[in-house]
Short mmCIF file of C-alpha atoms and ligand atoms in Angstrom, two decimals:
data_model
loop_
_atom_site.label_atom_id
_atom_site.label_comp_id
_atom_site.label_asym_id
_atom_site.label_seq_id
_atom_site.Cartn_x
_atom_site.Cartn_y
_atom_site.Cartn_z
CA UNK A 504 -139.44 91.96 16.10
CA UNK A 505 -139.05 90.01 12.90
CA UNK A 506 -136.45 91.43 10.49
CA UNK A 507 -137.05 90.84 6.80
CA UNK A 508 -134.07 91.45 4.52
CA UNK A 509 -135.13 92.81 1.15
CA UNK A 510 -132.62 92.41 -1.66
CA UNK A 511 -132.25 91.81 -5.39
CA UNK A 512 -130.02 92.67 -8.33
CA UNK A 513 -129.32 96.09 -9.77
CA UNK A 514 -132.51 97.65 -11.23
CA UNK A 515 -134.55 94.62 -10.16
CA UNK A 516 -137.12 96.81 -8.36
CA UNK A 517 -135.97 97.02 -4.71
CA UNK A 518 -136.72 100.74 -4.48
CA UNK A 519 -140.12 100.29 -6.11
CA UNK A 520 -141.01 97.48 -3.68
CA UNK A 521 -139.76 99.57 -0.74
CA UNK A 522 -142.04 102.46 -1.75
CA UNK A 523 -145.04 100.12 -1.83
CA UNK A 524 -144.14 98.65 1.59
CA UNK A 525 -143.74 102.14 3.07
CA UNK A 526 -147.14 103.13 1.71
CA UNK A 527 -148.56 100.07 3.47
CA UNK A 528 -147.02 101.35 6.72
CA UNK A 529 -143.92 99.17 6.89
CA UNK A 530 -140.93 100.09 9.03
CA UNK A 531 -137.93 100.30 6.70
CA UNK A 532 -134.19 100.63 7.29
CA UNK A 533 -132.33 101.36 4.06
CA UNK A 534 -128.69 100.23 3.83
CA UNK A 535 -127.96 102.63 0.92
CA UNK A 536 -129.03 105.53 3.09
CA UNK A 537 -126.90 104.22 5.97
CA UNK A 538 -123.95 103.87 3.57
CA UNK A 539 -124.21 107.59 2.81
CA UNK A 540 -124.51 108.46 6.51
CA UNK A 541 -121.53 106.26 7.42
CA UNK A 542 -119.11 108.38 5.37
CA UNK A 543 -120.47 111.86 6.06
CA UNK A 544 -117.91 114.51 7.10
CA UNK A 545 -117.19 114.21 10.81
CA UNK A 546 -117.71 110.44 10.97
CA UNK A 547 -115.04 107.80 11.67
CA UNK A 548 -115.85 106.34 8.22
CA UNK A 549 -115.02 109.64 6.52
CA UNK A 550 -111.71 109.90 8.38
CA UNK A 551 -110.74 106.32 7.57
CA UNK A 552 -111.51 106.77 3.85
CA UNK A 553 -109.38 109.93 3.64
CA UNK A 554 -106.54 108.14 5.47
CA UNK A 555 -106.77 105.16 3.11
CA UNK A 556 -107.45 106.80 -0.26
CA UNK A 557 -106.07 110.32 0.24
CA UNK A 558 -107.66 113.76 0.22
CA UNK A 559 -107.97 113.49 -3.58
CA UNK A 560 -111.14 111.45 -2.98
CA UNK A 561 -112.92 114.51 -1.53
CA UNK A 562 -115.27 116.91 -3.28
CA UNK A 563 -114.60 120.64 -2.83
CA UNK A 564 -117.12 120.76 0.05
CA UNK A 565 -115.25 118.03 1.97
CA UNK A 566 -117.75 115.23 1.26
CA UNK A 567 -116.51 111.92 -0.12
CA UNK A 568 -116.74 111.80 -3.92
CA UNK A 569 -118.75 108.57 -4.00
CA UNK A 570 -118.70 108.37 -7.80
CA UNK A 571 -114.90 108.67 -7.94
CA UNK A 572 -114.61 106.09 -5.17
CA UNK A 573 -116.97 103.81 -7.09
CA UNK A 574 -114.80 104.05 -10.22
CA UNK A 575 -111.66 103.39 -8.20
CA UNK A 576 -112.91 100.24 -6.49
CA UNK A 577 -114.57 98.96 -9.67
CA UNK A 578 -111.10 98.68 -11.23
CA UNK A 579 -109.23 97.50 -8.12
CA UNK A 580 -110.42 94.55 -6.00
CA UNK A 581 -107.87 95.25 -3.23
CA UNK A 582 -109.15 98.82 -2.93
CA UNK A 583 -112.71 97.46 -2.80
CA UNK A 584 -111.81 95.20 0.09
CA UNK A 585 -110.19 98.10 1.94
CA UNK A 586 -113.26 100.26 1.46
CA UNK A 587 -115.61 97.49 2.54
CA UNK A 588 -113.53 96.88 5.67
CA UNK A 589 -114.33 100.50 6.59
CA UNK A 590 -117.94 100.79 5.46
CA UNK A 591 -119.50 97.40 6.22
CA UNK A 592 -118.93 97.51 10.01
CA UNK A 593 -120.07 101.16 10.09
CA UNK A 594 -123.27 100.33 8.18
CA UNK A 595 -123.89 97.27 10.37
CA UNK A 596 -123.57 99.34 13.52
CA UNK A 597 -125.96 102.04 12.21
CA UNK A 598 -128.41 99.31 11.16
CA UNK A 599 -128.30 97.77 14.64
CA UNK A 600 -129.09 101.18 16.17
CA UNK A 601 -132.03 101.85 13.83
CA UNK A 602 -133.47 98.39 14.26
CA UNK A 603 -133.13 98.65 18.05
CA UNK A 604 -135.11 101.91 17.94
CA UNK A 605 -137.87 100.28 15.91
CA UNK A 606 -137.93 97.35 18.35
CA UNK A 607 -138.27 99.76 21.28
CA UNK A 608 -141.12 101.50 19.44
CA UNK A 609 -142.96 98.17 19.42
CA UNK A 610 -142.71 97.35 15.71
CA UNK A 611 -143.47 93.70 15.04
CA UNK A 612 -141.78 93.61 11.63
CA UNK A 613 -139.00 95.69 10.06
CA UNK A 614 -137.53 95.55 6.57
CA UNK A 615 -133.79 95.89 6.06
CA UNK A 616 -133.30 96.86 2.42
CA UNK A 617 -129.78 96.04 1.22
CA UNK A 618 -128.59 95.41 -2.35
CA UNK A 619 -125.64 93.35 -1.04
CA UNK A 620 -127.46 91.59 1.79
CA UNK A 621 -126.23 88.16 0.70
CA UNK A 622 -122.76 89.24 -0.54
CA UNK A 623 -121.99 91.26 2.61
CA UNK A 624 -122.71 88.28 4.85
CA UNK A 625 -125.68 89.92 6.56
CA UNK A 626 -128.15 87.23 5.50
CA UNK A 627 -127.60 85.32 8.75
CA UNK A 628 -128.68 88.33 10.79
CA UNK A 629 -132.17 88.60 9.28
CA UNK A 630 -135.09 86.27 9.90
CA UNK A 631 -136.22 86.05 6.27
CA UNK A 632 -134.91 87.12 2.88
CA UNK A 633 -137.21 88.55 0.24
CA UNK A 634 -135.59 88.73 -3.19
CA UNK A 635 -136.93 90.99 -5.94
CA UNK A 636 -136.35 89.00 -9.11
CA UNK A 637 -136.27 89.90 -12.81
CA UNK A 638 -134.89 87.97 -15.76
CA UNK A 639 -131.64 89.22 -17.29
CA UNK A 640 -133.16 90.82 -20.40
CA UNK A 641 -135.76 92.77 -18.41
CA UNK A 642 -133.07 93.81 -15.95
CA UNK A 643 -130.82 95.08 -18.76
CA UNK A 644 -133.69 96.94 -20.46
CA UNK A 645 -134.76 98.69 -17.21
CA UNK A 646 -131.17 99.52 -16.26
CA UNK A 647 -130.46 101.02 -19.71
CA UNK A 648 -133.72 103.03 -19.65
CA UNK A 649 -133.24 104.30 -16.09
CA UNK A 650 -129.55 105.21 -16.20
CA UNK A 651 -129.25 106.18 -19.87
CA UNK A 652 -126.27 103.86 -20.42
CA UNK A 653 -125.30 101.57 -23.30
CA UNK A 654 -126.05 97.86 -23.36
CA UNK A 655 -122.32 97.12 -22.98
CA UNK A 656 -122.14 99.29 -19.85
CA UNK A 657 -125.26 97.65 -18.43
CA UNK A 658 -123.83 94.18 -19.10
CA UNK A 659 -120.61 95.19 -17.37
CA UNK A 660 -122.54 96.25 -14.24
CA UNK A 661 -124.46 92.97 -14.22
CA UNK A 662 -121.24 90.99 -14.63
CA UNK A 663 -119.88 92.58 -11.43
CA UNK A 664 -122.83 91.21 -9.43
CA UNK A 665 -123.99 87.88 -8.10
CA UNK A 666 -126.29 86.42 -10.80
CA UNK A 667 -130.01 87.05 -10.16
CA UNK A 668 -130.82 83.32 -10.25
CA UNK A 669 -128.32 82.67 -7.48
CA UNK A 670 -129.85 85.41 -5.34
CA UNK A 671 -133.37 84.18 -5.97
CA UNK A 672 -132.31 80.71 -4.82
CA UNK A 673 -131.37 82.22 -1.43
CA UNK A 674 -134.74 83.90 -0.95
CA UNK A 675 -137.34 82.82 1.58
CA UNK A 676 -139.73 84.70 -0.68
CA UNK A 677 -139.16 85.61 -4.33
CA UNK A 678 -141.02 88.66 -5.65
CA UNK A 679 -141.37 88.29 -9.40
CA UNK A 680 -140.97 91.72 -11.03
CA UNK A 681 -140.95 90.60 -14.65
CA UNK A 682 -144.46 91.88 -15.19
CA UNK A 683 -146.29 95.21 -15.12
CA UNK A 684 -145.97 97.57 -12.12
CA UNK A 685 -149.55 96.70 -11.13
CA UNK A 686 -148.62 93.04 -10.91
CA UNK A 687 -145.71 93.89 -8.62
CA UNK A 688 -147.99 95.96 -6.42
CA UNK A 689 -150.50 93.09 -6.11
CA UNK A 690 -147.75 90.66 -5.04
CA UNK A 691 -146.34 93.04 -2.44
CA UNK A 692 -149.77 93.82 -0.97
CA UNK A 693 -150.52 90.08 -0.79
CA UNK A 694 -147.18 89.33 0.88
CA UNK A 695 -147.65 92.19 3.33
CA UNK A 696 -151.09 90.95 4.31
CA UNK A 697 -149.96 87.35 4.57
CA UNK A 698 -146.66 87.86 6.40
CA UNK A 699 -146.91 91.19 8.19
CA UNK A 700 -150.56 92.19 8.26
CA UNK A 701 -151.97 91.01 11.56
CA UNK A 702 -151.62 93.41 14.43
CA UNK A 703 -149.77 95.94 12.30
CA UNK A 704 -151.57 99.26 12.23
CA UNK A 705 -151.33 101.39 9.14
CA UNK A 706 -149.95 104.44 10.85
CA UNK A 707 -147.92 105.83 7.95
CA UNK A 708 -144.23 105.62 7.22
CA UNK A 709 -141.53 104.61 9.67
CA UNK A 710 -138.51 105.11 7.48
CA UNK A 711 -135.51 105.63 9.71
CA UNK A 712 -132.69 105.65 7.21
P1 ATP B 2068 -130.82 99.80 -7.91
O1 ATP B 2068 -130.32 98.68 -7.09
O2 ATP B 2068 -130.05 99.94 -9.17
O3 ATP B 2068 -130.97 101.08 -7.14
P2 ATP B 2068 -133.59 98.90 -7.71
O4 ATP B 2068 -133.49 97.44 -7.50
O5 ATP B 2068 -133.89 99.75 -6.53
O6 ATP B 2068 -132.30 99.42 -8.45
P3 ATP B 2068 -135.77 100.23 -9.05
O7 ATP B 2068 -135.07 101.55 -9.09
O8 ATP B 2068 -136.93 100.05 -8.14
O9 ATP B 2068 -134.69 99.08 -8.83
O10 ATP B 2068 -136.25 99.83 -10.50
C1 ATP B 2068 -135.38 99.93 -11.63
C2 ATP B 2068 -136.08 100.66 -12.78
O11 ATP B 2068 -137.11 99.82 -13.28
C3 ATP B 2068 -136.75 101.96 -12.35
O12 ATP B 2068 -136.64 102.88 -13.39
C4 ATP B 2068 -138.20 101.55 -12.12
O13 ATP B 2068 -139.08 102.61 -12.32
C5 ATP B 2068 -138.37 100.46 -13.18
N1 ATP B 2068 -139.33 99.40 -12.82
C6 ATP B 2068 -139.40 98.73 -11.64
N2 ATP B 2068 -140.38 97.82 -11.67
C7 ATP B 2068 -140.93 97.90 -12.91
C8 ATP B 2068 -142.00 97.18 -13.58
N3 ATP B 2068 -142.66 96.20 -12.99
N4 ATP B 2068 -142.28 97.55 -14.84
C9 ATP B 2068 -141.58 98.52 -15.47
N5 ATP B 2068 -140.58 99.23 -14.90
C10 ATP B 2068 -140.25 98.92 -13.65
#
């Protein structure tokens, strides 16, 4: 089974591309979903986070307050490293399990969607990297519109990330999402047919987290 890593910057269009791929029948493993699963109450990830950051990081129902954790690590690189040392191996292990299941089910191609594919050092474990690309101004405009934040806040989020150009340079395939949604759809359909089409039946979605 060929594993295609799908990545890109914040608000570049990864989710939109994933939806199109799923509609085409692609098998998708979503790292964001796995990140939520990895810290659910009862998991080793949950226990390790409480041990490291204290019970103050919990919501009243016992779940990890992901927003509070996000704010904490945004301001503290050492805390970020500690959190990543807990979550990255947990996510990697869940991803291995899900991909193994898809392989056993006879899938020929699976997409691993991960915003930090390159930064987290996972790039070497996929066969190809598809990068969803937008220019900085489009990225800022879409981020501001989607999240209802100020330009300064949007710029701050971009500054915390690997520049889009650098990511695009690492891509086996670059999906250009500067244009209209229809243009994005045409590119994804073309890529799907060219790279994944043959022998792949359109049997509906195979999203496994
Ligand atoms: P994040 O990493 O922040 O979750 P993402 O990479 O998954 O973001 P999307 O959520 O797919 O990005 O897209 C960001 C925003 O831009 C969304 O509001 C989406 O509807 C919009 N968008 C995506 N592609 C286009 C396009 N071609 N034209 C206009 N708007 C678009």
